[in-house]
Short mmCIF file of C-alpha atoms in Angstrom, two decimals:
data_model
loop_
_atom_site.label_atom_id
_atom_site.label_comp_id
_atom_site.label_asym_id
_atom_site.label_seq_id
_atom_site.Cartn_x
_atom_site.Cartn_y
_atom_site.Cartn_z
CA MET A 9 80.78 135.13 110.08
CA THR A 10 80.67 134.57 113.83
CA ASN A 11 83.74 133.29 115.62
CA PRO A 12 83.62 129.56 116.40
CA VAL A 13 83.17 128.55 120.07
CA VAL A 14 83.71 125.01 121.33
CA SER A 15 83.36 123.42 124.76
CA THR A 16 86.38 121.52 126.07
CA LYS A 17 87.01 119.55 129.25
CA TYR A 18 88.37 122.72 130.87
CA GLY A 19 85.98 125.37 129.54
CA ARG A 20 84.70 127.13 126.44
CA ILE A 21 87.12 128.49 123.79
CA GLU A 22 86.55 131.05 121.06
CA GLY A 23 88.62 130.89 117.89
CA ARG A 24 88.42 132.66 114.57
CA SER A 25 87.02 131.94 111.11
CA GLU A 26 89.61 132.85 108.48
CA ASN A 27 89.51 132.09 104.76
CA GLY A 28 87.19 129.12 105.12
CA VAL A 29 89.03 127.62 108.11
CA ARG A 30 88.29 127.64 111.84
CA ILE A 31 91.42 128.35 113.90
CA TRP A 32 92.01 128.28 117.63
CA ARG A 33 95.42 129.64 118.65
CA GLY A 34 97.09 129.42 122.03
CA ILE A 35 94.97 126.78 123.79
CA PRO A 36 96.52 125.78 127.14
CA TYR A 37 97.11 122.04 127.48
CA ALA A 38 99.03 122.29 130.78
CA GLN A 39 99.63 124.71 133.59
CA PRO A 40 102.60 127.09 133.22
CA PRO A 41 105.70 125.04 134.17
CA ILE A 42 107.19 127.69 136.45
CA GLY A 43 108.24 127.81 140.09
CA LYS A 44 107.59 124.46 141.72
CA LEU A 45 106.40 123.03 138.38
CA ARG A 46 109.72 123.71 136.68
CA PHE A 47 111.55 120.46 135.72
CA ARG A 48 108.46 118.48 136.71
CA PRO A 49 105.93 116.58 134.59
CA PRO A 50 103.22 118.80 133.09
CA VAL A 51 100.06 119.35 135.13
CA PRO A 52 96.65 119.61 133.39
CA PRO A 53 95.34 123.16 133.03
CA ALA A 54 92.90 124.58 135.54
CA ALA A 55 89.30 124.95 134.39
CA TRP A 56 88.03 128.46 133.67
CA GLU A 57 84.75 130.32 133.70
CA GLY A 58 83.36 132.14 130.70
CA ILE A 59 84.91 131.93 127.21
CA LEU A 60 88.68 131.81 126.65
CA ASP A 61 89.98 133.99 123.82
CA ALA A 62 92.04 131.72 121.51
CA HIS A 63 92.81 134.33 118.85
CA ARG A 64 96.59 134.65 119.22
CA PHE A 65 99.54 132.29 119.33
CA SER A 66 101.20 131.80 122.69
CA PRO A 67 104.80 132.83 123.38
CA MET A 68 107.55 130.52 122.19
CA CYS A 69 109.39 128.45 124.77
CA PRO A 70 112.77 129.93 125.83
CA GLN A 71 115.38 129.41 123.10
CA PRO A 72 118.18 131.19 121.22
CA VAL A 73 116.94 134.47 119.76
CA GLU A 74 118.12 133.66 116.23
CA SER A 75 115.64 130.76 116.12
CA SER A 76 112.73 133.21 116.07
CA SER A 77 113.22 133.91 112.35
CA SER A 78 113.61 131.78 109.26
CA MET A 79 115.34 132.25 105.93
CA MET A 80 112.18 131.10 104.18
CA THR A 81 109.38 132.41 106.40
CA GLY A 82 110.61 135.81 107.53
CA ALA A 83 110.42 137.12 111.07
CA VAL A 84 107.94 135.62 113.51
CA THR A 85 107.10 136.45 117.10
CA LYS A 86 110.10 136.96 119.34
CA THR A 87 108.00 136.74 122.49
CA MET A 88 109.31 133.96 124.71
CA SER A 89 108.15 132.71 128.08
CA GLU A 90 108.28 129.60 130.21
CA ASP A 91 104.49 129.90 130.10
CA CYS A 92 104.47 128.29 126.65
CA LEU A 93 102.61 124.97 126.92
CA TYR A 94 99.90 125.72 124.38
CA LEU A 95 98.63 124.18 121.16
CA ASN A 96 96.83 125.38 118.03
CA VAL A 97 93.98 123.79 116.06
CA TRP A 98 92.99 124.25 112.39
CA ALA A 99 89.67 122.73 111.23
CA PRO A 100 87.56 122.96 108.07
CA GLY A 101 85.14 125.87 107.99
CA HIS A 102 82.09 123.75 108.74
CA GLN A 103 81.74 120.81 111.10
CA ALA A 104 81.77 117.59 109.05
CA GLY A 105 79.05 114.98 109.28
CA GLU A 106 81.50 112.43 110.65
CA PRO A 107 84.63 112.91 112.76
CA LEU A 108 87.74 113.78 110.76
CA PRO A 109 91.26 112.34 111.05
CA VAL A 110 93.58 114.31 113.31
CA MET A 111 97.21 115.17 112.55
CA VAL A 112 99.44 116.43 115.38
CA TRP A 113 102.66 118.20 114.31
CA ILE A 114 105.74 118.07 116.58
CA HIS A 115 108.23 120.71 115.47
CA GLY A 116 111.96 120.23 115.14
CA GLY A 117 114.91 122.37 116.17
CA ALA A 118 117.55 120.10 117.79
CA PHE A 119 115.45 120.03 120.99
CA VAL A 120 116.48 123.64 121.70
CA THR A 121 114.56 125.79 119.18
CA GLY A 122 111.24 126.00 117.36
CA SER A 123 107.55 126.57 117.93
CA GLY A 124 104.21 125.28 116.68
CA SER A 125 103.37 128.80 115.46
CA LEU A 126 105.99 129.16 112.69
CA PRO A 127 104.39 130.32 109.41
CA THR A 128 105.69 127.24 107.55
CA TYR A 129 103.40 125.12 109.76
CA ASP A 130 100.23 127.00 108.84
CA GLY A 131 97.39 124.47 108.81
CA HIS A 132 95.02 126.11 106.30
CA SER A 133 95.78 123.71 103.46
CA PHE A 134 95.59 120.59 105.64
CA ALA A 135 92.15 121.73 106.81
CA THR A 136 90.83 122.65 103.35
CA ARG A 137 92.60 120.43 100.81
CA GLY A 138 93.36 117.58 103.23
CA ASN A 139 90.04 117.71 105.12
CA VAL A 140 91.75 116.84 108.39
CA ILE A 141 92.07 118.50 111.79
CA LEU A 142 95.62 119.88 112.20
CA VAL A 143 97.16 120.47 115.63
CA THR A 144 100.56 122.07 116.30
CA ILE A 145 102.15 122.18 119.74
CA ASN A 146 104.88 123.77 121.83
CA TYR A 147 106.96 121.76 124.29
CA ARG A 148 109.75 122.66 126.71
CA LEU A 149 113.16 122.99 125.07
CA GLY A 150 116.83 122.93 125.99
CA PRO A 151 117.60 122.77 129.71
CA PHE A 152 113.92 123.26 130.58
CA GLY A 153 112.80 120.18 128.67
CA PHE A 154 115.73 117.79 128.45
CA VAL A 155 117.89 117.53 131.56
CA HIS A 156 118.23 114.25 133.44
CA LEU A 157 117.01 115.22 136.91
CA SER A 158 115.03 112.13 137.93
CA PRO A 159 117.97 110.53 139.82
CA PHE A 160 118.16 113.52 142.18
CA HIS A 161 114.63 113.55 143.62
CA GLU A 162 111.42 111.60 143.09
CA ALA A 163 109.48 114.80 142.42
CA LEU A 164 111.78 115.79 139.56
CA SER A 165 111.62 114.20 136.14
CA SER A 166 113.72 113.57 133.07
CA ASN A 167 112.42 114.00 129.51
CA VAL A 168 109.81 116.58 130.53
CA GLY A 169 109.78 117.89 126.95
CA LEU A 170 108.55 114.47 125.83
CA LEU A 171 106.09 114.39 128.72
CA ASP A 172 104.76 117.74 127.45
CA GLN A 173 104.13 116.11 124.07
CA ILE A 174 102.28 113.29 125.82
CA ALA A 175 100.21 115.84 127.73
CA ALA A 176 99.30 117.57 124.46
CA LEU A 177 98.29 114.22 122.93
CA THR A 178 96.22 113.48 126.03
CA TRP A 179 94.48 116.83 125.56
CA VAL A 180 93.80 115.87 121.94
CA LYS A 181 92.33 112.54 123.00
CA ASP A 182 90.05 114.20 125.55
CA ASN A 183 88.97 117.28 123.58
CA ILE A 184 89.45 117.01 119.83
CA ALA A 185 85.96 115.60 119.22
CA ALA A 186 84.55 119.05 120.07
CA PHE A 187 86.48 120.46 117.09
CA GLY A 188 85.20 117.74 114.72
CA GLY A 189 88.16 115.38 115.11
CA ASP A 190 88.24 111.63 115.67
CA PRO A 191 90.27 110.77 118.81
CA ASP A 192 90.64 107.22 117.49
CA ARG A 193 92.38 108.37 114.28
CA VAL A 194 95.34 110.45 115.43
CA THR A 195 98.53 110.64 113.38
CA VAL A 196 101.65 112.22 114.87
CA PHE A 197 104.12 113.70 112.41
CA GLY A 198 107.26 115.71 112.91
CA GLU A 199 110.63 116.68 111.47
CA SER A 200 114.18 116.49 112.83
CA ALA A 201 113.93 116.66 116.65
CA GLY A 202 110.17 116.35 116.20
CA SER A 203 110.71 113.09 114.33
CA MET A 204 113.22 111.93 116.94
CA SER A 205 110.57 112.76 119.55
CA ILE A 206 108.13 110.49 117.73
CA ALA A 207 110.69 107.67 117.79
CA ALA A 208 110.83 108.15 121.58
CA LEU A 209 107.03 108.32 121.88
CA LEU A 210 106.81 104.97 120.05
CA ALA A 211 108.95 103.55 122.88
CA MET A 212 107.33 105.30 125.87
CA PRO A 213 104.72 103.35 127.86
CA ALA A 214 102.94 106.59 128.82
CA ALA A 215 102.27 107.41 125.14
CA LYS A 216 100.58 104.12 124.30
CA GLY A 217 97.07 104.54 122.91
CA LEU A 218 97.37 108.30 122.36
CA PHE A 219 98.10 108.05 118.63
CA HIS A 220 97.60 105.40 115.98
CA GLN A 221 100.00 106.22 113.11
CA ALA A 222 103.29 108.04 112.75
CA ILE A 223 105.18 110.04 110.12
CA MET A 224 108.88 110.63 110.74
CA GLN A 225 110.68 113.23 108.61
CA SER A 226 114.49 113.45 108.80
CA GLY A 227 115.04 111.97 112.24
CA ALA A 228 114.87 108.56 113.90
CA SER A 229 116.10 106.91 117.10
CA GLN A 230 118.06 109.46 119.14
CA ALA A 231 118.68 109.30 122.89
CA LEU A 232 121.52 109.67 125.36
CA PRO A 233 122.54 106.88 127.72
CA ALA A 234 121.86 107.79 131.34
CA GLU A 235 125.58 107.99 132.21
CA GLN A 236 126.25 110.63 129.57
CA ALA A 237 123.10 112.56 130.50
CA GLN A 238 124.26 112.52 134.13
CA GLN A 239 127.54 114.17 133.14
CA ILE A 240 125.61 116.88 131.30
CA VAL A 241 123.30 117.68 134.20
CA ASP A 242 126.27 117.72 136.58
CA GLY A 243 127.90 120.28 134.29
CA LEU A 244 124.72 122.38 134.15
CA LEU A 245 124.41 122.43 137.94
CA GLN A 246 128.04 123.44 138.17
CA GLU A 247 127.42 126.33 135.78
CA LEU A 248 124.49 127.40 137.97
CA GLY A 249 126.41 127.03 141.20
CA VAL A 250 123.86 124.56 142.54
CA THR A 251 124.66 121.40 144.51
CA ALA A 252 122.69 118.16 144.49
CA ASP A 253 121.26 118.92 147.93
CA GLY A 254 120.21 122.44 146.95
CA LEU A 255 118.04 121.80 143.92
CA GLU A 256 115.22 123.89 145.35
CA GLN A 257 117.32 126.89 144.24
CA LEU A 258 116.34 126.03 140.65
CA GLU A 259 112.76 127.09 141.38
CA ALA A 260 113.77 130.67 142.20
CA MET A 261 116.22 131.26 139.37
CA THR A 262 115.18 133.24 136.33
CA ALA A 263 114.67 131.49 133.02
CA GLU A 264 117.52 133.59 131.61
CA GLN A 265 119.95 132.30 134.25
CA ILE A 266 119.14 128.67 133.44
CA PHE A 267 119.11 129.17 129.69
CA GLU A 268 122.42 131.04 129.68
CA ALA A 269 124.02 128.33 131.85
CA GLY A 270 122.99 125.79 129.21
CA GLU A 271 124.57 127.90 126.47
CA ARG A 272 127.81 128.19 128.44
CA LEU A 273 127.85 124.45 128.99
CA LYS A 274 127.48 123.77 125.25
CA LYS A 275 130.49 126.00 124.54
CA ARG A 276 132.52 124.36 127.31
CA ILE A 277 131.82 120.85 126.00
CA GLY A 278 132.72 121.91 122.48
CA PRO A 279 132.35 119.82 119.31
CA GLY A 280 131.40 116.17 119.50
CA VAL A 281 128.11 116.05 121.38
CA ASN A 282 126.20 118.66 119.39
CA MET A 283 122.89 118.01 121.14
CA ILE A 284 123.53 117.97 124.88
CA PHE A 285 119.81 118.44 125.51
CA GLN A 286 117.88 115.49 124.09
CA PRO A 287 115.91 112.43 125.27
CA VAL A 288 117.64 110.20 127.79
CA VAL A 289 117.13 106.49 128.34
CA GLU A 290 115.93 106.12 131.93
CA PRO A 291 113.44 103.83 133.71
CA GLY A 292 110.70 106.31 134.59
CA THR A 293 109.92 107.64 131.12
CA LEU A 294 111.98 106.06 128.31
CA PRO A 295 113.12 102.64 129.54
CA LEU A 296 114.65 101.49 126.22
CA GLU A 297 116.52 103.21 123.41
CA PRO A 298 113.79 103.79 120.76
CA LEU A 299 115.26 101.52 118.06
CA GLN A 300 115.57 98.66 120.57
CA ALA A 301 112.02 99.25 121.77
CA VAL A 302 110.60 99.18 118.24
CA GLN A 303 112.56 96.01 117.44
CA ALA A 304 110.99 94.49 120.56
CA GLY A 305 107.49 95.38 119.34
CA SER A 306 106.68 98.54 121.32
CA ALA A 307 104.76 99.92 118.33
CA ALA A 308 103.58 96.67 116.77
CA SER A 309 100.88 97.08 114.10
CA MET A 310 101.26 100.90 113.93
CA PRO A 311 101.63 102.16 110.31
CA LEU A 312 104.76 104.24 109.75
CA LEU A 313 105.81 106.67 107.01
CA ILE A 314 109.49 107.64 107.23
CA GLY A 315 112.09 109.35 105.07
CA THR A 316 114.94 111.79 104.61
CA ASN A 317 116.18 114.46 102.23
CA LEU A 318 118.88 113.83 99.64
CA GLU A 319 121.30 116.45 101.03
CA GLU A 320 120.33 116.90 104.67
CA GLY A 321 123.79 117.99 105.73
CA ALA A 322 123.88 120.95 103.35
CA LEU A 323 121.92 123.00 105.89
CA PHE A 324 124.63 122.55 108.51
CA PHE A 325 127.69 122.80 106.26
CA ARG A 326 127.48 125.91 104.12
CA PRO A 327 130.09 126.72 101.42
CA ASN A 328 131.94 129.10 103.77
CA SER A 329 131.98 126.67 106.72
CA PRO A 330 135.46 125.75 108.02
CA LEU A 331 136.74 122.23 107.52
CA ILE A 332 136.71 120.07 110.65
CA LYS A 333 139.91 118.32 111.69
CA GLU A 334 139.66 114.67 110.75
CA GLU A 335 139.99 113.39 114.32
CA HIS A 336 137.28 115.83 115.49
CA LEU A 337 135.04 114.77 112.62
CA VAL A 338 135.40 111.10 113.53
CA HIS A 339 134.74 111.86 117.21
CA ALA A 340 131.63 113.89 116.33
CA VAL A 341 130.23 111.10 114.14
CA GLU A 342 130.84 108.51 116.85
CA ALA A 343 129.21 110.72 119.51
CA MET A 344 126.17 111.50 117.37
CA THR A 345 125.55 108.08 115.85
CA GLY A 346 127.03 105.51 118.22
CA ILE A 347 129.08 104.09 115.33
CA GLN A 348 132.34 102.64 116.61
CA ASN A 349 135.51 103.19 114.58
CA ALA A 350 133.65 105.72 112.43
CA GLY A 351 136.88 106.65 110.67
CA ALA A 352 136.48 103.54 108.53
CA PHE A 353 133.37 105.18 107.07
CA THR A 354 134.30 108.87 107.09
CA LYS A 355 137.44 108.22 105.03
CA GLN A 356 135.16 107.03 102.20
CA TYR A 357 134.10 110.67 101.70
CA PRO A 358 136.14 113.56 100.25
CA TYR A 359 137.74 115.86 102.81
CA THR A 360 135.71 118.87 101.69
CA ILE A 361 132.71 120.82 102.99
CA ASP A 362 130.48 118.85 100.62
CA GLY A 363 132.07 115.67 101.98
CA HIS A 364 131.32 116.74 105.55
CA ALA A 365 127.71 117.47 104.55
CA GLN A 366 127.30 114.09 102.89
CA ILE A 367 128.74 112.32 105.95
CA MET A 368 126.06 113.98 108.06
CA THR A 369 123.37 113.09 105.51
CA ASP A 370 124.37 109.45 105.21
CA LEU A 371 125.66 108.47 108.64
CA TYR A 372 123.37 110.54 110.85
CA PHE A 373 120.05 110.97 109.03
CA TRP A 374 119.77 108.33 106.29
CA ARG A 375 121.40 105.45 108.17
CA SER A 376 119.16 105.87 111.22
CA ALA A 377 116.02 106.12 109.06
CA VAL A 378 116.86 102.92 107.16
CA GLN A 379 117.57 101.13 110.44
CA PHE A 380 114.25 102.27 111.87
CA ALA A 381 112.25 101.42 108.74
CA ALA A 382 113.79 97.95 108.54
CA ALA A 383 113.21 97.29 112.25
CA HIS A 384 109.56 98.35 112.09
CA SER A 385 108.76 96.70 108.74
CA GLY A 386 108.57 93.32 110.44
CA GLN A 387 106.01 94.70 112.90
CA ALA A 388 103.71 96.90 110.78
CA PRO A 389 103.25 98.49 107.34
CA VAL A 390 106.05 100.93 106.47
CA TRP A 391 106.45 103.40 103.61
CA MET A 392 109.70 105.20 102.88
CA TYR A 393 110.55 108.33 100.89
CA ARG A 394 113.48 110.49 99.85
CA PHE A 395 113.02 114.17 99.03
CA ASP A 396 115.24 115.26 96.09
CA TRP A 397 113.64 118.50 94.82
CA THR A 398 115.92 121.49 94.26
CA LEU A 399 115.96 124.79 92.44
CA PRO A 400 119.37 124.58 90.73
CA GLU A 401 121.79 127.47 91.28
CA HIS A 402 119.58 129.08 93.95
CA PRO A 403 121.63 129.99 97.09
CA VAL A 404 119.05 128.48 99.48
CA LEU A 405 117.04 126.01 97.41
CA GLY A 406 119.92 124.68 95.32
CA LYS A 407 120.24 121.53 97.43
CA ALA A 408 117.65 119.20 98.98
CA MET A 409 118.77 120.16 102.46
CA HIS A 410 117.40 119.43 105.92
CA ALA A 411 113.87 120.84 106.48
CA LEU A 412 113.27 121.75 102.82
CA GLU A 413 110.43 119.22 102.55
CA ILE A 414 108.36 120.93 105.27
CA PRO A 415 106.77 123.69 103.11
CA PHE A 416 105.84 120.97 100.60
CA VAL A 417 104.18 118.81 103.26
CA PHE A 418 102.22 121.82 104.58
CA ASN A 419 101.66 123.21 101.07
CA THR A 420 103.14 126.53 102.18
CA VAL A 421 105.62 126.83 99.29
CA ARG A 422 104.14 130.28 98.64
CA LEU A 423 106.52 131.42 101.42
CA PHE A 424 109.40 130.95 98.97
CA ARG A 425 108.44 134.45 97.82
CA ASN A 426 110.22 135.70 100.95
CA ILE A 427 113.50 134.65 99.32
CA GLY A 428 112.56 135.94 95.89
CA VAL A 429 111.20 132.73 94.34
CA GLU A 430 107.91 132.57 92.46
CA VAL A 431 106.58 129.01 92.60
CA ASP A 432 105.98 127.36 89.24
CA ARG A 433 103.29 124.81 88.42
CA ASP A 434 105.54 121.76 88.82
CA THR A 435 106.63 122.87 92.30
CA GLN A 436 103.07 123.60 93.38
CA THR A 437 101.96 120.21 92.05
CA LEU A 438 104.67 118.46 94.07
CA ALA A 439 103.51 120.23 97.24
CA GLU A 440 99.90 119.21 96.57
CA ARG A 441 100.83 115.59 95.90
CA MET A 442 102.98 115.35 99.01
CA GLN A 443 100.27 116.84 101.19
CA ASP A 444 97.68 114.55 99.59
CA ALA A 445 99.87 111.55 100.47
CA TRP A 446 100.31 112.70 104.08
CA ALA A 447 96.55 113.32 104.43
CA ALA A 448 95.75 109.96 102.82
CA PHE A 449 98.02 108.29 105.36
CA ALA A 450 96.12 110.04 108.16
CA ARG A 451 92.82 108.96 106.64
CA THR A 452 93.56 105.35 105.67
CA GLY A 453 96.92 104.30 107.12
CA SER A 454 98.53 104.33 103.64
CA PRO A 455 100.02 107.26 101.63
CA ASP A 456 99.08 105.59 98.35
CA THR A 457 96.96 107.91 96.15
CA PRO A 458 95.67 107.71 92.55
CA SER A 459 98.15 110.38 91.43
CA LEU A 460 101.05 108.88 93.41
CA PRO A 461 100.94 105.06 93.71
CA TRP A 462 103.24 104.08 96.58
CA PRO A 463 104.16 100.48 97.50
CA GLN A 464 105.15 99.45 101.01
CA TYR A 465 108.76 99.21 102.15
CA ASP A 466 110.23 95.84 103.07
CA ARG A 467 113.72 94.44 103.47
CA SER A 468 113.70 92.65 100.12
CA GLU A 469 112.50 95.40 97.75
CA ARG A 470 113.13 98.51 99.89
CA SER A 471 110.73 100.49 97.68
CA THR A 472 111.27 104.23 98.23
CA MET A 473 109.26 107.15 96.86
CA ILE A 474 111.62 109.74 95.36
CA PHE A 475 109.95 113.15 95.55
CA ASN A 476 111.00 115.52 92.78
CA SER A 477 109.42 117.52 89.97
CA ARG A 478 108.58 114.08 88.60
CA SER A 479 108.17 111.69 91.52
CA GLU A 480 108.71 107.97 91.15
CA VAL A 481 109.38 104.84 93.17
CA ALA A 482 112.94 103.48 93.28
CA ARG A 483 113.97 100.03 94.43
CA ASP A 484 116.68 100.05 97.11
CA PRO A 485 118.19 103.46 96.28
CA ASP A 486 121.81 103.91 97.40
CA SER A 487 122.18 100.17 97.91
CA ASP A 488 125.97 100.50 97.72
CA LYS A 489 125.97 102.88 100.71
CA ARG A 490 123.54 100.65 102.57
CA ILE A 491 125.82 97.65 102.09
CA MET A 492 128.90 99.68 103.07
CA LEU A 493 127.18 100.65 106.34
CA GLY A 494 126.12 97.07 107.02
CA LEU A 495 122.40 97.85 106.92
#
């Protein structure tokens, strides 16, 4: 079978045909953000002559080395470079008669780690079973993507990692038709920081019209106020030995120097603000905190699918984790959630590692998702889920922790073999039904399917799909916690 070649706005691209799917890896959607382009909004790629080889994934964006492997997926590429603004496209083996829905995945990783090329995000099943076009992207991370530099100079920008995502979505709008996709049926979906990114995109004027539906997995409204972001960038510049009137020095520094300064700053700040690099509320890019923007109608009429996992915090608090002093725990919750007098809530939980994990699940992930779903339900159709599946007694899969739903959504549960688990029929069926629901949402704006009827979420019923070996809809699950939190 010959390799597929398509013509884009910037030139011709050759991909590969693999197992009934056409794949293009490492397509540039922006120029390398180095030198004078560092800390600046992405610039469209230059056109090229001839045919671009899109056979291999691009390097990952600079990030901690340990993020280049996964307990469930095994080792992946450890190649990193600032020249990382690329995307990947999976499409069915043959061009369809009519344009197909497009799904764009925004990876998570606390805004400092991750890549669109991780094996868990393989798009084969979305292209074959789902009959959609699947796109995964990279975007600038850590100090390269999320420092608040716009106040210093008009040429510099804040939230450039989010602007990268917008540039990738612009590329999709301009070019995806050549791959068989419909630019008027684009669904963004993401997990953790990817989901928080989507919350920000729903609030950003520059993202309007680039996508039409959204799926948010384990992450909602998350952004720093400008004053706090200013303190962080001041600290970073201090670590780098750079003054406000000498910012041009940033262009000549190595990526390692900047990255290591960010790591030192995180250690110096200590516990409390765990994500010092994240979206910031500022006039040029993100003028309102995402929840406020959605409440004001920034994403009116856009269908939304949103949910969390039953035991999100179990990923971050392992059995051998040390207990956090109560005053530090309260401070951390207040810094991460904006809850005032958080001690009134944290004292409702046992002072154990499991208690710490449940605090993170409830106050950080679940609370923000319920707030977001309720705010948007008055503006557009909303569906909500909770992922409960576990493999009891297994050291990794024994709790429905943060990120565990991803291999089910992508139908890549076969990767559980890397941790010694052979997938049974019930587990495989759950993965297929979840992916079918996600693909149905991309196709129709509703995740409702014949095998998984799914009513909308509203403030009266709060219908929530509970994903497990036997999935079912629950009315207002955890209503006692919701009432305790004043939701």
